Coordinates of C-alpha atoms in Angstrom, one line a residue:
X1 CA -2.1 0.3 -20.4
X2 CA 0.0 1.2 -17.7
X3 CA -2.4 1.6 -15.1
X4 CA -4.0 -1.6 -16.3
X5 CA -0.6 -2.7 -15.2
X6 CA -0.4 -1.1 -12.1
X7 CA -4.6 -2.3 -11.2
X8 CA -3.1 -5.8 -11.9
X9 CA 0.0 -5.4 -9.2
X10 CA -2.2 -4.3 -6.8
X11 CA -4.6 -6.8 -6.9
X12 CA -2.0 -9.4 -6.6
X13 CA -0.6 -7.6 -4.1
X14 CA -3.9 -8.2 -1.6
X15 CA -4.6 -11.3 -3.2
X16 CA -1.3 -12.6 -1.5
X17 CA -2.1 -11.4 1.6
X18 CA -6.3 -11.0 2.1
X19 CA -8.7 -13.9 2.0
X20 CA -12.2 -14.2 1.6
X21 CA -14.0 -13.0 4.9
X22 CA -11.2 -11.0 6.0
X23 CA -12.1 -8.2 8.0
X24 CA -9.7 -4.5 7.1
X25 CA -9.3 -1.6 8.6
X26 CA -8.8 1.3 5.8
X27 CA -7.1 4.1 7.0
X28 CA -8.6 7.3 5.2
X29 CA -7.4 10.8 5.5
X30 CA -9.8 12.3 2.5
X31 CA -6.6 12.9 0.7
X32 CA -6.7 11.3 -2.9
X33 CA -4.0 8.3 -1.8
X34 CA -6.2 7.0 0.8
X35 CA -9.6 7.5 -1.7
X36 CA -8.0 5.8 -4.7
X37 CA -7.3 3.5 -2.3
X38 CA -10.8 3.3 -0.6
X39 CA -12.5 3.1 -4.6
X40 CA -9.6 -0.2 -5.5
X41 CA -10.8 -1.5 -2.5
X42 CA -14.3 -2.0 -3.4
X43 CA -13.2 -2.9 -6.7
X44 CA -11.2 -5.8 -5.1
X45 CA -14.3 -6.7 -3.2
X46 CA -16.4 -7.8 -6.2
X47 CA -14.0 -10.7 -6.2
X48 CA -13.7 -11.2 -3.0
X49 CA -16.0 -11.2 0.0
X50 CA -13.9 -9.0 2.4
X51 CA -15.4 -6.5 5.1
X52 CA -14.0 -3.1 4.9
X53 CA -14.1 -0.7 8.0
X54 CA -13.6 2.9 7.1
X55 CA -11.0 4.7 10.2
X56 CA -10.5 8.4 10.1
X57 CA -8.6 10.3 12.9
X58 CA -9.0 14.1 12.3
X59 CA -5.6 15.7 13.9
X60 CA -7.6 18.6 14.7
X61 CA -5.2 21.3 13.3
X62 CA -6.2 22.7 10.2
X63 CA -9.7 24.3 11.5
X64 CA -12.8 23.4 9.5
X65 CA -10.5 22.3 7.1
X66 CA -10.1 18.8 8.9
X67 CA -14.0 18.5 10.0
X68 CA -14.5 19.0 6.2
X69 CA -11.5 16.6 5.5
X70 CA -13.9 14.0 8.1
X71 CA -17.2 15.0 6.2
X72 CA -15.9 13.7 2.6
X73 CA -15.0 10.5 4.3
X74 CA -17.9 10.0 5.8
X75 CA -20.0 10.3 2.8
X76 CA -17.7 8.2 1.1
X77 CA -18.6 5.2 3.6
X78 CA -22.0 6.1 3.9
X79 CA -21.9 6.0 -0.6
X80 CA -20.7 2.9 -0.2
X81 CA -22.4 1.4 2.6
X82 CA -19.4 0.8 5.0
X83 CA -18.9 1.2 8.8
X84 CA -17.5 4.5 9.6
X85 CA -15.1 4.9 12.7
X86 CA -13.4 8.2 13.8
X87 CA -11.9 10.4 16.1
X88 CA -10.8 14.0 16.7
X89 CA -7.8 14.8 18.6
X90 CA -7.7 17.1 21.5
X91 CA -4.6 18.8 21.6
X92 CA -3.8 20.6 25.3
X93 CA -3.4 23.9 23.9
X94 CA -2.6 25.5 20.4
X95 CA 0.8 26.9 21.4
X96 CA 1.2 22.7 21.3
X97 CA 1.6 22.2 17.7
X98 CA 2.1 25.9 16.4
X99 CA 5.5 27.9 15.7
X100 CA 6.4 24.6 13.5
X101 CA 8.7 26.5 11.9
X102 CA 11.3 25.0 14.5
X103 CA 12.7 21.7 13.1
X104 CA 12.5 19.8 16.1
X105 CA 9.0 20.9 16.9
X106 CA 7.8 19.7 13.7
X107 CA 9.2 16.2 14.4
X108 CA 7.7 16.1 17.9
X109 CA 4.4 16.7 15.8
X110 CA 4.5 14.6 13.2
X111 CA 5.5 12.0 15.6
X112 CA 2.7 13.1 18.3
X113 CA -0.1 12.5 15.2
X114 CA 1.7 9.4 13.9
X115 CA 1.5 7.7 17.5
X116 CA -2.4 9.1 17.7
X117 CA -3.5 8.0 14.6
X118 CA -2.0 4.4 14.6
X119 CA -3.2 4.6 18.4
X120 CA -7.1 4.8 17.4
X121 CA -6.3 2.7 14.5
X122 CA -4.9 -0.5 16.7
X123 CA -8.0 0.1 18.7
X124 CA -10.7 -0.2 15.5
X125 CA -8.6 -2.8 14.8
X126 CA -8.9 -4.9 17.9
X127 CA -12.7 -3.5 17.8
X128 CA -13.7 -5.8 14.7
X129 CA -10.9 -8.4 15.3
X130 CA -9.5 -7.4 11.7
X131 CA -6.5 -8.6 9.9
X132 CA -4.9 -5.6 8.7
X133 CA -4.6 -2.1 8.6
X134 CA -4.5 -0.6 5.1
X135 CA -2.7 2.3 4.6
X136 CA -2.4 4.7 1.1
X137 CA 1.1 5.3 1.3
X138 CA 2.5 4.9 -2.5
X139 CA 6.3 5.3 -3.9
X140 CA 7.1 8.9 -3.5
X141 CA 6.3 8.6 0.3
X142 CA 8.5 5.8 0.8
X143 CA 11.4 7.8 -1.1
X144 CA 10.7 10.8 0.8
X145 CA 10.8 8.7 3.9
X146 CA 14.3 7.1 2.8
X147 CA 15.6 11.1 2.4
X148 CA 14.5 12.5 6.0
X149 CA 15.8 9.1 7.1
X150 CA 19.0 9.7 5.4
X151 CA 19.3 13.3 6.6
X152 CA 18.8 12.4 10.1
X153 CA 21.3 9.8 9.9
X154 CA 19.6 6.3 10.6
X155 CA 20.3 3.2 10.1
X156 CA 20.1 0.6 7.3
X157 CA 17.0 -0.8 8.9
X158 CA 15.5 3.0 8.8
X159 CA 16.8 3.5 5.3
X160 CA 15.2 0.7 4.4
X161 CA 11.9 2.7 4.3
X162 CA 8.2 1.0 4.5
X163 CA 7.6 -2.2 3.1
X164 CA 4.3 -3.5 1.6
X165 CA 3.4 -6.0 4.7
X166 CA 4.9 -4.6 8.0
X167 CA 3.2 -7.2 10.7
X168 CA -0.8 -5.5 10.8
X169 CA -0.2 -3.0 8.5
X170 CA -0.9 -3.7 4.4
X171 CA 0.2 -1.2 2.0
X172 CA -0.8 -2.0 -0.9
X173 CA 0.0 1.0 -2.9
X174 CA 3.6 1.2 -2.1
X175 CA 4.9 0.7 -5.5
X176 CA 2.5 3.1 -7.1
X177 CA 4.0 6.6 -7.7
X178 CA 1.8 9.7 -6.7
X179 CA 1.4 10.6 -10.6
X180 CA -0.3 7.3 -11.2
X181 CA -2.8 7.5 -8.4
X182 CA -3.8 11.2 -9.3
X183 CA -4.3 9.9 -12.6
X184 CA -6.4 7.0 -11.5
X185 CA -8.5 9.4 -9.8
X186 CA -9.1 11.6 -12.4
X187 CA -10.0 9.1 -14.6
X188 CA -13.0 7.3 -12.2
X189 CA -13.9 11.3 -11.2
X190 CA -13.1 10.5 -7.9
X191 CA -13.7 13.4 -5.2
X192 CA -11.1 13.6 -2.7
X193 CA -9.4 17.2 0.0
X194 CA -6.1 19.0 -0.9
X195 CA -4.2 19.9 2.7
X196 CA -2.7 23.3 1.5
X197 CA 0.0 22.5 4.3
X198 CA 1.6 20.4 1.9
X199 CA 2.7 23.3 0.2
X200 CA 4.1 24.7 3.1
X201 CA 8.4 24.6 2.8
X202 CA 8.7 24.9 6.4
X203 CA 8.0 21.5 7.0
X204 CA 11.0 19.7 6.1
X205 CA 9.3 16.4 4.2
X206 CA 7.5 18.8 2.2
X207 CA 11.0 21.0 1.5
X208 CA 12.1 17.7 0.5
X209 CA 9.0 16.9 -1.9
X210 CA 9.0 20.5 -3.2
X211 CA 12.8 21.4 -3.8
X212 CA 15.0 18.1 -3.5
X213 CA 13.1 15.8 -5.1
X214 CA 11.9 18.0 -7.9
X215 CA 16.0 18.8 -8.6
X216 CA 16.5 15.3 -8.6
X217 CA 13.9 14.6 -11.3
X218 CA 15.8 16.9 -13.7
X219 CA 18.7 14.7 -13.7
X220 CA 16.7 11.3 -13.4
X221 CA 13.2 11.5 -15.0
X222 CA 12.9 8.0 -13.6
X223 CA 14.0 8.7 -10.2
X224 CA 11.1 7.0 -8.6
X225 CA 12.0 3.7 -10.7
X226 CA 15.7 4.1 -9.9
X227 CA 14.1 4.4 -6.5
X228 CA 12.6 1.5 -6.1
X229 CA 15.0 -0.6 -7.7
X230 CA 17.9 0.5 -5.2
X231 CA 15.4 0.1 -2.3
X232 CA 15.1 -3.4 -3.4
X233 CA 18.7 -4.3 -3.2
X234 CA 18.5 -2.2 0.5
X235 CA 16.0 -4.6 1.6
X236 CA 17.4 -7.8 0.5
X237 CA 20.9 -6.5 2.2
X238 CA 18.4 -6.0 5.3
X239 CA 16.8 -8.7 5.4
X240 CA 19.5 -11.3 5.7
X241 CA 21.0 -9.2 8.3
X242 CA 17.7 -9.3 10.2
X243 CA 17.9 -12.8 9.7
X244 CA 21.5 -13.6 10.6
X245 CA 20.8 -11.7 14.0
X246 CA 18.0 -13.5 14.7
X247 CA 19.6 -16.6 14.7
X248 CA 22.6 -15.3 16.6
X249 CA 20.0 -13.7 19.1
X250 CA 18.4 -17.0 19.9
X251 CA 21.5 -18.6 20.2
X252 CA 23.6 -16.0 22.7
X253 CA 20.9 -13.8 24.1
X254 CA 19.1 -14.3 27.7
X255 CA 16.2 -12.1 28.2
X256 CA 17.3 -8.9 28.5
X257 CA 20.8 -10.1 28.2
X258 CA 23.8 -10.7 25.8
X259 CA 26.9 -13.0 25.5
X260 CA 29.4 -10.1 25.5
X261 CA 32.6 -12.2 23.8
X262 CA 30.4 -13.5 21.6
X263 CA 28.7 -10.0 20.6
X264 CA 32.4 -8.9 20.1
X265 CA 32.9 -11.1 17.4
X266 CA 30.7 -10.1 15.3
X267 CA 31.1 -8.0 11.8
X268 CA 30.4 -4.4 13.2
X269 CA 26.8 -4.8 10.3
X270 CA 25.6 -7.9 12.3
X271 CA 26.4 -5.6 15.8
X272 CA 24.4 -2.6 15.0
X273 CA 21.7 -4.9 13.4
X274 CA 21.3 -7.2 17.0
X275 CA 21.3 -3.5 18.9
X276 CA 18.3 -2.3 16.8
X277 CA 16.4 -5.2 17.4
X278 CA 16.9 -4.8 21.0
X279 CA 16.4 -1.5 20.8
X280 CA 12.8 -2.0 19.0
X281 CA 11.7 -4.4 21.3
X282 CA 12.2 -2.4 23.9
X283 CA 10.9 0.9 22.4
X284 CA 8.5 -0.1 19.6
X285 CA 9.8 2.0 17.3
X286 CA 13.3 3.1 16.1
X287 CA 12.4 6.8 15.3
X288 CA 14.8 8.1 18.2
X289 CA 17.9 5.7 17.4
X290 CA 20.3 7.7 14.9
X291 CA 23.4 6.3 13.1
X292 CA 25.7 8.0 15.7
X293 CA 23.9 7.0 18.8
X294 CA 24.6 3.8 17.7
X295 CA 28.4 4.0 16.8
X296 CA 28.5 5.8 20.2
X297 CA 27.2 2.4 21.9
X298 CA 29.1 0.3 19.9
X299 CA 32.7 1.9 20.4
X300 CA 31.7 1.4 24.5
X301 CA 30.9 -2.6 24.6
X302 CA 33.7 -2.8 21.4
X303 CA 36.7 -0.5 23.5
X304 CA 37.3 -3.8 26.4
X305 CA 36.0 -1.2 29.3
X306 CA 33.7 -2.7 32.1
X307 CA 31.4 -1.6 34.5
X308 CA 29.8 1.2 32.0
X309 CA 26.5 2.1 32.2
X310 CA 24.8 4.3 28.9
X311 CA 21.5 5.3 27.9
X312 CA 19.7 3.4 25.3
X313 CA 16.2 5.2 24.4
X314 CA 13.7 6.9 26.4
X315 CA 15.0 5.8 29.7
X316 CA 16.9 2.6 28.8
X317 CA 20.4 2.2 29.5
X318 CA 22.5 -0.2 28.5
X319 CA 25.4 -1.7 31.3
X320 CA 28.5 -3.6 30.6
X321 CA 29.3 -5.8 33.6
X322 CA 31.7 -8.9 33.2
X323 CA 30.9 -10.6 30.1
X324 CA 27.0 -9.7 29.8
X325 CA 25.4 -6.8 28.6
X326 CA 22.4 -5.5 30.0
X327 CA 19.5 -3.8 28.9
X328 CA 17.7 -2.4 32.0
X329 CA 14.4 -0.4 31.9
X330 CA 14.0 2.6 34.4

């Protein structure tokens, strides 16, 4: 009954967002997330007429394991008579992603393959003029996201985690939990790779997965509910700050430029909340902007100095010069 339940969500989850005709990309890793989410798919297609294009990117670092990972794809488009798209990276050397036992090389990596992999996947996308990318990611990814997130110190917007429709991404998935989708797949005997580095505690998601999170299901069975719940109340929190500085954005900011007696007045939420949506503008993503850079910024334009030039990103500054801040690009 329960994943009659869950089948239901997800359908009305792409039936609020795909139409008939609708072109998708499907990202698909060989993992059992992204073939649960291949097999709903073509569930969801006897209802609907939607043309599915399967993308693969194998990040080239597990040996034969990841050409193997690509074959099992491949014969799941071929199975199911879909295009197949994908690409293998070409790292510049090995001593590039190994020794990952160093936390800040393992970032640089999983950063490195998440810029790749989205890279290709924006090109497929362009490619067949689709609508979305659709990704597998399900509820115990978006909690372990909130963790790291909340380890490294980011901000509300970064604790707010991944959210079912983020602009040409769909996920639709996101409020299932990993239990359910293992279970789905075992019940439709679905084929799918294990990555045995998920069982390695020297990355520091999977310490997270393997240590924190299981501690944390001894004192809350239901933490993935609890989970969700609270992430809710994040994101509504979020979301009318996003809004709020939006509409203070349109009204005080230039270009480039900001009202600085106006940006003053502000509750210190509504500050940081304008300064990360510069900040993503400029740089895409927010993945580099911690909690303290930003208090850092914020005690400079709030402290009445002038004249004061600091840096904002990956060569960005930001300068304080009369009553306008400046974002400048270098």
């Amino acid at each position: 009954m329960k994943q009659i339940k869950k089948k239901i969500q997800y359908i009305e989850n792409l039936n609020h967002y795909v139409k008939n005709n609708d072109v998708l990309v499907v990202a698909v890793s060989g993992g059992v997330d992204s073939i649960v989410l291949l097999h709903l798919l073509m569930e969801f297609n006897k209802s609907q007429s939607i043309q599915l294009i399967v993308a693969h990117v194998n990040h080239n670092l597990r040996a034969k394991n990841s050409d193997n990972d690509e074959k099992l794809v491949k014969e799941y488009a071929k199975h199911f008579k879909l295009k197949f798209e994908s690409t293998k990276i070409k790292w510049p050397s090995k001593r590039f992603w190994s020794g990952q036992n160093n936390n800040k090389n393992e970032s640089n990596l999983e950063a490195k393959c998440r810029e790749k992999r989205y890279e290709f996947l924006r090109q497929i996308k362009k490619r067949y003029k689709a609508k979305y990318i659709i990704t597998g990611h399900h509820l115990n990814d978006n909690l372990e996201t909130f963790l790291i997130n909340f380890v490294r110190g980011a901000s509300l917007n970064g604790l707010s985690s991944m959210q079912i429709n983020d602009n040409d991404i769909l996920r639709p998935l996101l409020n299932s939990t990993k239990e359910e989708i293992f279970n789905y797949a075992k019940k439709h005997q679905l084929k799918w790779r294990e990555d045995v580095s998920n069982q390695n505690v020297k990355f520091a998601r999977n310490r997270l997965r393997l240590k924190v999170v299981t501690e944390l299901k001894k004192i809350n069975p239901n933490l993935e509910q609890t989970f969700s719940r609270n992430l809710q109340n994040l994101n509504e929190i979020n979301n009318f700050l996003e809004q709020s500085a939006k509409s203070w954005r349109a009204q005080y900011s230039h270009g480039r430029n900001l009202e600085l007696k106006a940006f003053r007045l502000l509750n210190i939420a509504l500050q940081k909340t304008v300064l990360v949506q510069i900040y993503k503008d400029i740089n895409v993503s927010t993945y580099k902007l911690s909690a303290s850079h930003l208090d850092q910024i914020l005690k400079i334009i709030n402290d009445g100095r002038g004249n004061v030039k600091k840096e904002f990103g990956d060569k960005n500054f930001i300068k304080i010069e009369k009553n306008i801040i400046s974002f400048l690009l270098y």
